[in-house]
Coordinates of C-alpha atoms in Angstrom, one line a residue:
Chain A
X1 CA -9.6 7.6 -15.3
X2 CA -11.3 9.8 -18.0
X3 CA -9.6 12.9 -18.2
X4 CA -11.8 16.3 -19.7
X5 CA -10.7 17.6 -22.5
X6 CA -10.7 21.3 -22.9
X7 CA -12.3 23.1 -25.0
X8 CA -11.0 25.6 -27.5
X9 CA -10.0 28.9 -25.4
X10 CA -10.2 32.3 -26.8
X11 CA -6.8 33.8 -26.0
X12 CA -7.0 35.7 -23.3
X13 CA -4.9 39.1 -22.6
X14 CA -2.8 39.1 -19.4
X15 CA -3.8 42.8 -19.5
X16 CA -7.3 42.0 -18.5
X17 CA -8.7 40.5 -14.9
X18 CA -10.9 37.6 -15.4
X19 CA -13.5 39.2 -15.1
X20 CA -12.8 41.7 -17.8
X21 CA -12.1 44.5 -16.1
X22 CA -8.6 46.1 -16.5
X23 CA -5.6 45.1 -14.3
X24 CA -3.4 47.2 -12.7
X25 CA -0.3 47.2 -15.5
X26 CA -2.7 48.3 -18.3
X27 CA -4.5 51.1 -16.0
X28 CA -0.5 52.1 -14.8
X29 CA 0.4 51.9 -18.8
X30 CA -2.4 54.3 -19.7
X31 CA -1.5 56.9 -17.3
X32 CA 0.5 59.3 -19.0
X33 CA -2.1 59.4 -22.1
X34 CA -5.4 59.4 -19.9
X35 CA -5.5 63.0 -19.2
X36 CA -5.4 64.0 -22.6
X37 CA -7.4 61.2 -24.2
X38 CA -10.4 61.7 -22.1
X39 CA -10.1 65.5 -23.4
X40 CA -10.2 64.5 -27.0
X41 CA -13.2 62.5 -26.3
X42 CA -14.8 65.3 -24.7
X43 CA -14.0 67.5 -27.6
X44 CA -15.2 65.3 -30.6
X45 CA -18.4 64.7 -28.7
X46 CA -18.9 68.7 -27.9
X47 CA -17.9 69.0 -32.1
X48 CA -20.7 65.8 -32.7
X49 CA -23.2 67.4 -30.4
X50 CA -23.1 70.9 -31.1
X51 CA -23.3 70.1 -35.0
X52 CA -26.8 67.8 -34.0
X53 CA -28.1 70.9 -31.9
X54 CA -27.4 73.3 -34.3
X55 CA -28.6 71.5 -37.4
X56 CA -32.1 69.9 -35.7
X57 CA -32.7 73.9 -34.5
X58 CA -32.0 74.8 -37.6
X59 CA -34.9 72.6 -39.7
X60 CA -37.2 72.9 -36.5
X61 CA -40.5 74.7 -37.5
X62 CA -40.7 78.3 -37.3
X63 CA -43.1 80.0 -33.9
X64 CA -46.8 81.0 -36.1
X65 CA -48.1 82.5 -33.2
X66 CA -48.0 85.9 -33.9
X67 CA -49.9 85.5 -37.6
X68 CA -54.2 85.4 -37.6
X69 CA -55.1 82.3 -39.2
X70 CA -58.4 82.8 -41.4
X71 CA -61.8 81.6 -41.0
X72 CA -62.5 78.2 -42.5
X73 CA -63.5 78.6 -46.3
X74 CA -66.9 76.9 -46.2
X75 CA -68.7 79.3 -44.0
X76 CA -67.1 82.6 -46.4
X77 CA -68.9 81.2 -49.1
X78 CA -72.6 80.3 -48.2
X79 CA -72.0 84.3 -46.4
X80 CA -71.2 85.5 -49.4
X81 CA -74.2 83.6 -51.8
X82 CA -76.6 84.8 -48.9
X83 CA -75.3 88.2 -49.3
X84 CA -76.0 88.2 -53.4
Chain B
X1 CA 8.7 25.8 -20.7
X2 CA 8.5 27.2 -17.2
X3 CA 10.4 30.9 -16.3
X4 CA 13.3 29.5 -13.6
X5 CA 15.4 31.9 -11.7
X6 CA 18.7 31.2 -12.4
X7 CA 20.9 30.8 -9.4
X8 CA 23.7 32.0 -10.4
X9 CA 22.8 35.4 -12.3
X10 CA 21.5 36.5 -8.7
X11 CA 24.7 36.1 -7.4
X12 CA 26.0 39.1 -5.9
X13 CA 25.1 41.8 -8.6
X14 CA 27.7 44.5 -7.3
X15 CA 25.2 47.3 -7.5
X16 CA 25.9 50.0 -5.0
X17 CA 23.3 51.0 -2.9
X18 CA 24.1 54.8 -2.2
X19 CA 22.1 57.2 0.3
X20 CA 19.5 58.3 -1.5
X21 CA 17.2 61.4 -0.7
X22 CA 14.3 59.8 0.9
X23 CA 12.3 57.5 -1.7
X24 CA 9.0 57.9 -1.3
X25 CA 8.6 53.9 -1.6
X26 CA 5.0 52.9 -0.2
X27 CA 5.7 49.2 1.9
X28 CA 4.4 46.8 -0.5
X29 CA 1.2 45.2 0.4
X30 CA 1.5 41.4 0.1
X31 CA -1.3 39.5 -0.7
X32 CA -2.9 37.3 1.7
X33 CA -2.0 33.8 0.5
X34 CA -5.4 33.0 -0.8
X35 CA -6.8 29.8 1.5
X36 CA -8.4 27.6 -1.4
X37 CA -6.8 25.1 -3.5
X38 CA -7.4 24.7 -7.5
X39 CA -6.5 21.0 -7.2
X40 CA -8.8 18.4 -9.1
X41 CA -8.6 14.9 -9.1
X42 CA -11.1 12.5 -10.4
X43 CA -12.5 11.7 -7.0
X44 CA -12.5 15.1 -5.4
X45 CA -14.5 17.0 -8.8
X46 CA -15.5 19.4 -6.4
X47 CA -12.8 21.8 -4.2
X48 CA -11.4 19.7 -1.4
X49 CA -13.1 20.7 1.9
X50 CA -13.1 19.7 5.5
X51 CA -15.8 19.5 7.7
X52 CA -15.3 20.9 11.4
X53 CA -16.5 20.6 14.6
X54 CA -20.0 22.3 14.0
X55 CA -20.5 20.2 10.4
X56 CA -20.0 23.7 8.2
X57 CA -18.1 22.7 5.3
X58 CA -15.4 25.5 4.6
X59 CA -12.2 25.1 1.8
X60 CA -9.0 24.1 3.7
X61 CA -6.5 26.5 5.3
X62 CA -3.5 27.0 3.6
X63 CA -1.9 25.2 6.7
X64 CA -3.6 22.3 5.6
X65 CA -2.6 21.8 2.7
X66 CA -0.6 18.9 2.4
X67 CA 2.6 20.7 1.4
X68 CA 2.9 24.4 0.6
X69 CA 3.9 23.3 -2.8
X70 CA 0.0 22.1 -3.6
X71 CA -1.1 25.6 -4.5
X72 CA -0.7 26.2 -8.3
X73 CA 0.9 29.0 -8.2
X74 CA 4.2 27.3 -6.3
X75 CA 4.1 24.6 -8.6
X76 CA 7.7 24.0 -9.6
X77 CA 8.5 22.2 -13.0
X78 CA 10.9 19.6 -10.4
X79 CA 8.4 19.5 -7.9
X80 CA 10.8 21.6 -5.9
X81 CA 9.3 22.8 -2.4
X82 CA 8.9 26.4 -2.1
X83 CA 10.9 28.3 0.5
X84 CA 9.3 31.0 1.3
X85 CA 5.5 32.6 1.4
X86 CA 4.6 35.7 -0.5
X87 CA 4.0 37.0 3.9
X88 CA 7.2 36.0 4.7
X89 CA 9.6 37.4 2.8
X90 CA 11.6 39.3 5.5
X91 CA 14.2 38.2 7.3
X92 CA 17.3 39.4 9.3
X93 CA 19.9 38.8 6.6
X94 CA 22.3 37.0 9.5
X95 CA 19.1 34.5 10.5
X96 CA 17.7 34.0 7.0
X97 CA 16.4 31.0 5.8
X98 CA 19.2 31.0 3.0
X99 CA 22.4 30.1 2.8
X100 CA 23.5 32.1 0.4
X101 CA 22.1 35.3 2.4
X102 CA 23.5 34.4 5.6
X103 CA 26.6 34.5 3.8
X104 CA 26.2 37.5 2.4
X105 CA 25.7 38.8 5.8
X106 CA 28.7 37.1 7.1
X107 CA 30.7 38.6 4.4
X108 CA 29.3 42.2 5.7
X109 CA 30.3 41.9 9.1
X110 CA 33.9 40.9 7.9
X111 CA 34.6 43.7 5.6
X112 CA 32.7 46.7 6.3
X113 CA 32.7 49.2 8.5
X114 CA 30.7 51.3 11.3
X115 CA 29.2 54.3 9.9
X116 CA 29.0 56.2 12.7
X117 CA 30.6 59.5 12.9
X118 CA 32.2 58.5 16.2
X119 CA 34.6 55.8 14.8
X120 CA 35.9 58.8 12.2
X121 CA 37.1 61.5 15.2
X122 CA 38.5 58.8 17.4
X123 CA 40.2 57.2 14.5
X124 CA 38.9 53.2 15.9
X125 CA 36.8 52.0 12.7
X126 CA 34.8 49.2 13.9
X127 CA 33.3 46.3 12.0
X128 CA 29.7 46.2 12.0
X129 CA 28.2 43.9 14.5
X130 CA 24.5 45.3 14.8
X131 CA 22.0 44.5 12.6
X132 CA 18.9 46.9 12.2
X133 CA 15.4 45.1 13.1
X134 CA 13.6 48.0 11.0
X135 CA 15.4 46.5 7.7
X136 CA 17.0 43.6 8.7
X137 CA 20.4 44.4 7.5
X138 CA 23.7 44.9 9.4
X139 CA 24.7 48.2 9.4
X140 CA 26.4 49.3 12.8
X141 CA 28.6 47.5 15.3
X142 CA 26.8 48.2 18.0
X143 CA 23.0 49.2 19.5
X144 CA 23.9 52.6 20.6
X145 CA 25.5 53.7 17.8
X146 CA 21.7 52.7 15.6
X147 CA 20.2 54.5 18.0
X148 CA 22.3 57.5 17.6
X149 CA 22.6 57.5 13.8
X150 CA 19.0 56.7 13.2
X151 CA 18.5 60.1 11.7
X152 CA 21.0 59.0 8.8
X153 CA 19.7 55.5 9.0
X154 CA 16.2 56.4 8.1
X155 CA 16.9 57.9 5.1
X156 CA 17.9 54.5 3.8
X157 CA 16.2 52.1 6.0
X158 CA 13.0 51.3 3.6
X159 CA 15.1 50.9 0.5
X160 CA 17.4 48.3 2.4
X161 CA 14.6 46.9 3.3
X162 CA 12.7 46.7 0.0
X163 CA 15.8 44.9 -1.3
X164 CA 16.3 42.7 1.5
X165 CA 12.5 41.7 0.4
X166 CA 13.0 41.9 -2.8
X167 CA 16.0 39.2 -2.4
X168 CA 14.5 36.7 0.1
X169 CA 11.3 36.8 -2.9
X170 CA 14.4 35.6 -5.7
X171 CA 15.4 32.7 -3.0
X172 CA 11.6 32.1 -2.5
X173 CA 11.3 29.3 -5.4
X174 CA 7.8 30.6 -6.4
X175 CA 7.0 30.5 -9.6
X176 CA 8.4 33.4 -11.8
X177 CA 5.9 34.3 -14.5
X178 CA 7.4 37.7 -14.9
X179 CA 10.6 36.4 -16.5
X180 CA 8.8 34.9 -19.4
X181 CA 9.7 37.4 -22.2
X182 CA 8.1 37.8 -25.3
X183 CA 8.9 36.7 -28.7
X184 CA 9.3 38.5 -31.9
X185 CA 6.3 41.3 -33.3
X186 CA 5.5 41.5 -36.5
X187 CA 7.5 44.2 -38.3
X188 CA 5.4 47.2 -38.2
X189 CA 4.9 47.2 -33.9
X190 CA 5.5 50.5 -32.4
X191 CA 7.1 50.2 -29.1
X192 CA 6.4 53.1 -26.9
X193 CA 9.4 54.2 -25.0
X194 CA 7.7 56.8 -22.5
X195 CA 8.1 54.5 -19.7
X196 CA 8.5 50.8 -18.2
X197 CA 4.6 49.7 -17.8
X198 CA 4.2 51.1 -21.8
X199 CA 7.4 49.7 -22.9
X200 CA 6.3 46.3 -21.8
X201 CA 3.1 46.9 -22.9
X202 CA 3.9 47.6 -26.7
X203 CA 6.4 45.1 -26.4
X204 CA 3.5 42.3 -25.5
X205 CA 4.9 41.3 -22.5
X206 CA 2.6 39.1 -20.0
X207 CA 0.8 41.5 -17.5
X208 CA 3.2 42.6 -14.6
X209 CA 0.7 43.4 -11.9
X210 CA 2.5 43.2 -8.9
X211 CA 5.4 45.9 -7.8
X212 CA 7.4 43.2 -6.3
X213 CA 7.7 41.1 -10.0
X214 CA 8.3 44.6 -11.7
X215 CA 11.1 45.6 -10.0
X216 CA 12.8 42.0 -10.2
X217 CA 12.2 42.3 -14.1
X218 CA 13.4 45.5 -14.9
X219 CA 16.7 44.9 -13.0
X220 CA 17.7 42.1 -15.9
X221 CA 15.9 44.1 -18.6
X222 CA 17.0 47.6 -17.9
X223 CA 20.7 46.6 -20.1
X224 CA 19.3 45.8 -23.0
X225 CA 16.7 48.1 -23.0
X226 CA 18.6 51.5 -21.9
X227 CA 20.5 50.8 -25.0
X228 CA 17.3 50.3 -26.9
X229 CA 16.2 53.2 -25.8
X230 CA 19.1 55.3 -27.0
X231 CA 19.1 54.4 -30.4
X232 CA 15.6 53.3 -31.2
X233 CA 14.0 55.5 -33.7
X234 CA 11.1 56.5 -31.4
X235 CA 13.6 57.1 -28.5
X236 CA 11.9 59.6 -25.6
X237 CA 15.1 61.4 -26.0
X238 CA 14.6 63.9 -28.5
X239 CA 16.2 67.1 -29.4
X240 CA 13.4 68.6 -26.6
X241 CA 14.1 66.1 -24.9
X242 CA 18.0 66.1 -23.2
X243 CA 20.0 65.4 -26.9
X244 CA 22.2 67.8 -28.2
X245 CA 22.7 68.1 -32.0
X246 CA 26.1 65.9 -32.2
X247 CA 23.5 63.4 -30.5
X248 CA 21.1 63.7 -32.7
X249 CA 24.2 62.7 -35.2
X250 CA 25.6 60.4 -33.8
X251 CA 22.3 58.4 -33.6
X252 CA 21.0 58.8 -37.0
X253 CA 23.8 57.3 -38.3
X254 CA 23.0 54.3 -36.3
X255 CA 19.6 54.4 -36.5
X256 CA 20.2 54.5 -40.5
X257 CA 21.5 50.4 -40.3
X258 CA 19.3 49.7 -37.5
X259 CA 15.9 50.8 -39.5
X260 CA 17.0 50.4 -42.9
X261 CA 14.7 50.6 -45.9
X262 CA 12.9 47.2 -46.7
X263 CA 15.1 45.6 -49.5
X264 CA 12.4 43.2 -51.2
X265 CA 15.0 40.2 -49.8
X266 CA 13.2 36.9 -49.7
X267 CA 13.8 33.2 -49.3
X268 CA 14.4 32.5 -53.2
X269 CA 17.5 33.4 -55.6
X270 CA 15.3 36.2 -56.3
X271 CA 15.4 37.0 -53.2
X272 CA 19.4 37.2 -51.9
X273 CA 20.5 40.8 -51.2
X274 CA 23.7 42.0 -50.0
X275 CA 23.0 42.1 -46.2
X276 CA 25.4 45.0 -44.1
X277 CA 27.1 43.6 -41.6
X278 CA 26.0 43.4 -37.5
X279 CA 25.9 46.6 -35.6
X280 CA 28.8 45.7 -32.7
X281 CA 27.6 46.6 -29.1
X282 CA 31.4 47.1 -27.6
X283 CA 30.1 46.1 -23.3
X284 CA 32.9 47.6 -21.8
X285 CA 33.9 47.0 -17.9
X286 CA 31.5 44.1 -18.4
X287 CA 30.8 42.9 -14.9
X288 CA 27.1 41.1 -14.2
X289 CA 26.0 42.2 -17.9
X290 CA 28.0 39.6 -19.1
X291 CA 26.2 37.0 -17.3
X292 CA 22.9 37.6 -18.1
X293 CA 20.3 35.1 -19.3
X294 CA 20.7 35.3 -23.4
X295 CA 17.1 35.7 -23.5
X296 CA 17.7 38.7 -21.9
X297 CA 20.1 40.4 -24.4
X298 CA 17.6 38.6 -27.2
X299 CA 15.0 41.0 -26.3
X300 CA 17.2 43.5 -28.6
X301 CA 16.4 41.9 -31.4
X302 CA 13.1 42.0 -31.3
X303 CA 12.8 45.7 -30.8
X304 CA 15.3 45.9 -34.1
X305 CA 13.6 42.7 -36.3
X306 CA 15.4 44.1 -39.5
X307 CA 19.3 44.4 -38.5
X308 CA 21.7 41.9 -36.3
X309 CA 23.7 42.1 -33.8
X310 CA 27.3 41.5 -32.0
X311 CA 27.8 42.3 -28.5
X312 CA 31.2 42.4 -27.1
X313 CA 31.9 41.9 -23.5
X314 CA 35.3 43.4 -22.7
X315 CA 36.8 43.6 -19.2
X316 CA 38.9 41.5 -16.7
X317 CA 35.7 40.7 -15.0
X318 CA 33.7 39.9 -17.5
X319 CA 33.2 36.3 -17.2
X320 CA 32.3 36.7 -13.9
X321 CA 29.7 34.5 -12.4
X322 CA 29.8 31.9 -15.6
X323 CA 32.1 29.2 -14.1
X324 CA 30.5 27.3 -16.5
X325 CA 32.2 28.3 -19.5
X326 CA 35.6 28.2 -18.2
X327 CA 38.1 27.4 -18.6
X328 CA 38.7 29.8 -21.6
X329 CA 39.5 29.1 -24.9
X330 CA 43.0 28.7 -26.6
X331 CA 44.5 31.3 -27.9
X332 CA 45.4 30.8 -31.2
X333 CA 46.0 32.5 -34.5
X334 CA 42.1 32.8 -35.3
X335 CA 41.2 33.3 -31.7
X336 CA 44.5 35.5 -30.4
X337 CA 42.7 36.5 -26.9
X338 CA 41.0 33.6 -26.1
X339 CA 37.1 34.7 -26.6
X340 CA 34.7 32.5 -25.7
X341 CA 31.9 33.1 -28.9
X342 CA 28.6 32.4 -28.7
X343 CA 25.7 32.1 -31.2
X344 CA 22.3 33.0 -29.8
X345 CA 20.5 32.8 -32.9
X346 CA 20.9 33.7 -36.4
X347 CA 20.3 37.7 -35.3
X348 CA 22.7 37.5 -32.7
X349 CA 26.6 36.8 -31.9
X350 CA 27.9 37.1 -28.5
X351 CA 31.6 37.4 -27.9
X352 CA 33.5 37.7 -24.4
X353 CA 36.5 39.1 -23.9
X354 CA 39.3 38.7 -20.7
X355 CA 41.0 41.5 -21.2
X356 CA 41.5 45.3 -21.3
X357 CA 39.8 47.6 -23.7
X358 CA 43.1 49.9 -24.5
X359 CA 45.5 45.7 -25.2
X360 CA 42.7 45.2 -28.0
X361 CA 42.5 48.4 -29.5
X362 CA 46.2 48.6 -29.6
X363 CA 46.5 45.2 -31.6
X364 CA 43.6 46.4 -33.9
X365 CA 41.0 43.6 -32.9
X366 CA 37.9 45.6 -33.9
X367 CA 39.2 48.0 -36.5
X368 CA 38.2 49.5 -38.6
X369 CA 35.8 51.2 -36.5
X370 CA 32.7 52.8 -38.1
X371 CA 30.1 55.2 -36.2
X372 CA 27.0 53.7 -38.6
X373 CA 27.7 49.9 -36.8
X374 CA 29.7 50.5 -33.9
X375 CA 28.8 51.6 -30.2
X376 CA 30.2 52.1 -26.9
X377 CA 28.2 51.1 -24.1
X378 CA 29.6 51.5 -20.5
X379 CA 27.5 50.4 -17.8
X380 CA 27.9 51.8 -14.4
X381 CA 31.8 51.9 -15.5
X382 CA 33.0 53.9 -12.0
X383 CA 34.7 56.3 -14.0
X384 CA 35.5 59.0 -11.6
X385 CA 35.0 56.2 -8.8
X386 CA 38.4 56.7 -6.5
X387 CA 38.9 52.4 -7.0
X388 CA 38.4 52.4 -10.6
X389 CA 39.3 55.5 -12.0
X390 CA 43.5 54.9 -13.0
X391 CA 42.1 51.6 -15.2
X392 CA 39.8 54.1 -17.0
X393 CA 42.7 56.6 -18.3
X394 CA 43.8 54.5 -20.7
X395 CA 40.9 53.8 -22.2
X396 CA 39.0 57.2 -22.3
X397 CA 41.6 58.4 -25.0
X398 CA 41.5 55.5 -27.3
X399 CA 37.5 55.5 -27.2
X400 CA 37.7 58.9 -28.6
X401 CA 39.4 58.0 -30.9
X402 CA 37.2 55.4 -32.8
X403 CA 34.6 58.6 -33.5
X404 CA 32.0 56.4 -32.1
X405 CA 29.1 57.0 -29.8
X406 CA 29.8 56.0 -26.2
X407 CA 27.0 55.7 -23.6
X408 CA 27.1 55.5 -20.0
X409 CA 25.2 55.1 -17.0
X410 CA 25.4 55.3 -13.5
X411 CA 24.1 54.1 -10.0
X412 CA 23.3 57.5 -9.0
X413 CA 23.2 61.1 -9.5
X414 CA 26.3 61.6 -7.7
X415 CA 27.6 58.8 -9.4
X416 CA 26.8 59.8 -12.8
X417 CA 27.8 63.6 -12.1
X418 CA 31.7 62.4 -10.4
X419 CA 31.7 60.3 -13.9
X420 CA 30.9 63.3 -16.2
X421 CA 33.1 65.7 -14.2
X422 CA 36.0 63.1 -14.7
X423 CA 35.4 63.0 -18.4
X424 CA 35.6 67.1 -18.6
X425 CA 38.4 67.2 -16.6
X426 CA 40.3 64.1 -18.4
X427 CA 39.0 64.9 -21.7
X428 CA 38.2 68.5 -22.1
X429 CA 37.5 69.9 -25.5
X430 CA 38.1 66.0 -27.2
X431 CA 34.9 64.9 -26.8
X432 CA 31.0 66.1 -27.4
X433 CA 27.9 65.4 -25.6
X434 CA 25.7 63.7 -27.2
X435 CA 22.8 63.2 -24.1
X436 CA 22.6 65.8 -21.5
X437 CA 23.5 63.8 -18.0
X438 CA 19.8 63.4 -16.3
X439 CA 17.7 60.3 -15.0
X440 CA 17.3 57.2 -17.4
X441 CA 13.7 56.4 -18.0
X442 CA 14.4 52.5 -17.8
X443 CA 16.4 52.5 -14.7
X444 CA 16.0 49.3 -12.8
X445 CA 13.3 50.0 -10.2
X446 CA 15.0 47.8 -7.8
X447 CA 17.6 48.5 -5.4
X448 CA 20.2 46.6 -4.8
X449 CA 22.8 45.9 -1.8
X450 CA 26.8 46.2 -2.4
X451 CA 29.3 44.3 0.0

């Protein structure tokens, strides 16, 4: 008696399940390129990473272990002005 | 508008099923035939159930539906009945369901004979009689002589039985959503030629998830697209890649009118250029090619948006299979052989020819003959095939001589190697090769059964 009326649909690839995953002809289509792909990938993120790592080492602050930091100032003075 | 199968382009196909070396063919895993319905009406807004005996409430049983053809997926634009389930698809061939196979089988155990070795050394052939229960197929005329051959039969047996499948599944009357082909791209698409599931990918076809769907498919699309293939500018074949340097040639001349420089040609009188004319296809030994859907052949358009097209079916057989269209045309002064011409649209002329290749080149049909436009295409043509070879002889030479590329295919390796043999041995020192014999990357997946 009333029929629904759809609603605009976003157009949906075939390539895709419902529930977005991919189906089987797009996962069978990627096949001969996944190898390789996934390789690049890993290679622009090793290039990415290695240029973060190196950098953020680079501007870290230096170890100050080895040097003896000197008294505080305000106790060398009233020393010194006892001394005179 | 709904994809239907057309009856009479599954019609016996011809294509020889040889012995194969054992395909490694995994046996399809149907579906279950999924036991709920989608239907809606206005009373039942919620999925028709039945209550049983205990008062659980579970979605009906596909037996209870209330006719096979309720599930969506069946639904035929006629509100035909569907034949067969996706779990039911094989049959015997001599107790199938349909007519037409039944025939088929009928027409098997009149012609063809018992394989076994036994018939040969006693000189008896025998016509086959037996049918195999593995594949459902007759193949020997009696029990014993299966058993005994079973080694041989083996090798074979899940093929025959893939395409006895595969054939009950085109009789089925499901739904086809596979033979729905796409429409034009816009001009700068790439379509990737390494193989079938990227090729239909990058051509923007609708998803082909099932094996079953895919091999029906690319047994119509492999002829369009094995030409495609060939002289597409991002071919796999490559001079790496199986093509010699006359191939790579021969092919650049074509590829120069198929993907020619954009002209600035518009819909104005600014905009009129001089256009070249259609590259002509020449189909010879045109058997079931002929016959296929126009949609079919269309899809070579697409992959070429910039350049038309005339195919030319040449053969005594090649209006096979389109009773339709007969009788033929009168012959008359424009039309001396009697073609029957067809427009499929403004990119593409089809034009059938009744007659042998070596009667029109002597009259001069086609000339003059020009290797930038014009191609040879010969598919599965039997050239060294014992039955077909003498109607070849007089063509080969003529071929030649129009300094155009010819491509062929075959069924099989053997097939395709007795073919190229013939040629050397016919033709030796005449011709060059322009592809180096090896598999074709858009084969048809399917197999198919000969009588």
């Amino acid at each position: 008696m009333h029929p629904t009326r759809k609603l605009f649909v976003l157009p949906r690839s075939t390539y895709y399940e419902p529930d977005q995953r991919q189906g089987a002809s797009l996962i069978r289509a990627r096949k001969p390129f996944l190898i390789k792909n996934v390789i690049t990938g890993l290679v622009m993120f090793g290039i990415t990473a290695s240029i973060y790592v190196y950098t953020i080492r680079a501007v870290s602050q230096d170890e100050f272990e080895d040097v003896k930091v000197p008294e505080a100032p305000g106790r060398g003075v009233s020393k010194e002005v006892g001394g005179k | 508008m709904r994809a239907q199968i057309c009856q009479k382009c599954l019609a016996p196909s011809k294509l020889l099923l040889r012995r194969a070396p054992t395909t490694t063919t995994s046996p399809f895993a149907h579906q279950a035939f999924p036991a709920t319905t989608a239907r809606r009406t206005f009373l039942t807004g919620f999925r028709k159930t039945t209550v049983e005996k205990d008062g659980q409430v579970r979605p009906p049983l596909s037996s209870e539906l209330a006719s096979p053809s309720d599930h969506s997926l069946y639904k035929h634009a006629e509100g035909t009945r569907v034949l067969l389930k996706p779990n039911n698809l094989f049959h015997p061939m001599d107790k199938s369901p349909s007519p037409s196979m039944r025939e088929r089988a009928a027409n098997i155990k009149r012609t063809a004979y018992c394989p076994h070795p036994h018939h040969r050394t006693a000189n008896s052939p025998t016509h086959i009689r037996f049918t195999c229960p593995d594949c459902g197929i007759p193949a020997y005329c009696s029990e014993e002589h299966w058993a005994e051959d079973y080694q041989n039969h083996m090798l074979i047996c899940d093929a025959l039985r893939e395409a006895n499948e595969d054939d009950h599944d085109l009789r089925s009357g499901r739904f086809f959503p596979e033979f729905e082909y796409p429409g034009e791209q816009m001009d700068e698409a790439l379509v990737n030629f390494t193989n079938w599931d990227t090729l239909l990918y990058t051509r923007e076809f609708r998803a082909i998830n099932d094996e079953r769907s895919l091999r029906q498919v690319t047994k119509l699309l492999t002829y369009p697209i094995t030409v495609a293939s060939f002289v597409h500018e991002l071919s796999p074949y490559d001079i790496r890649h199986r093509l010699t340097v006359e191939g790579l040639k021969s092919v650049s001349a074509l590829r120069y009118t198929l993907h020619p420089p954009r002209t600035g040609a518009g819909k104005d009188i600014k905009g009129i250029r001089v256009t070249p004319p259609p590259v002509r296809l020449f189909i010879l030994g045109a058997r079931s090619e002929s016959s296929l859907p126009r949609e079919v052949w269309h899809q070579l358009t697409h992959m070429f948006p910039l350049s038309t097209f005339h195919l030319v079916f040449i053969g005594p057989q090649s209006m096979m299979n389109r009773d339709a269209e007969l009788p033929l045309p009168d012959r008359t002064p424009a039309n001396p052989f009697g073609a029957v011409v067809e427009r499929v649209s403004h990119n593409m002329k089809i034009s059938t020819f009744v007659e042998y290749y070596h009667t029109l080149h002597d009259t001069g049909t086609f000339k003059p003959y020009d290797p930038y436009f014009d191609m040879f295409v010969l598919f599965h043509p039997g050239l060294g095939h014992p039955g077909s070879a003498a109607e070849w002889e007089s063509t080969l030479p003529r071929l030649l001589d129009t300094k155009c590329a010819i491509l062929c295919t075959g069924f099989t390796e053997e097939d395709m190697s007795r073919d190229v043999n013939w040629v050397h041995d016919k033709c030796k020192g005449e011709f060059d090769v322009l592809l180096e014999p090896g598999e074709n990357r858009f084969r048809s997946l399917r197999w198919d059964i000969n009588e």
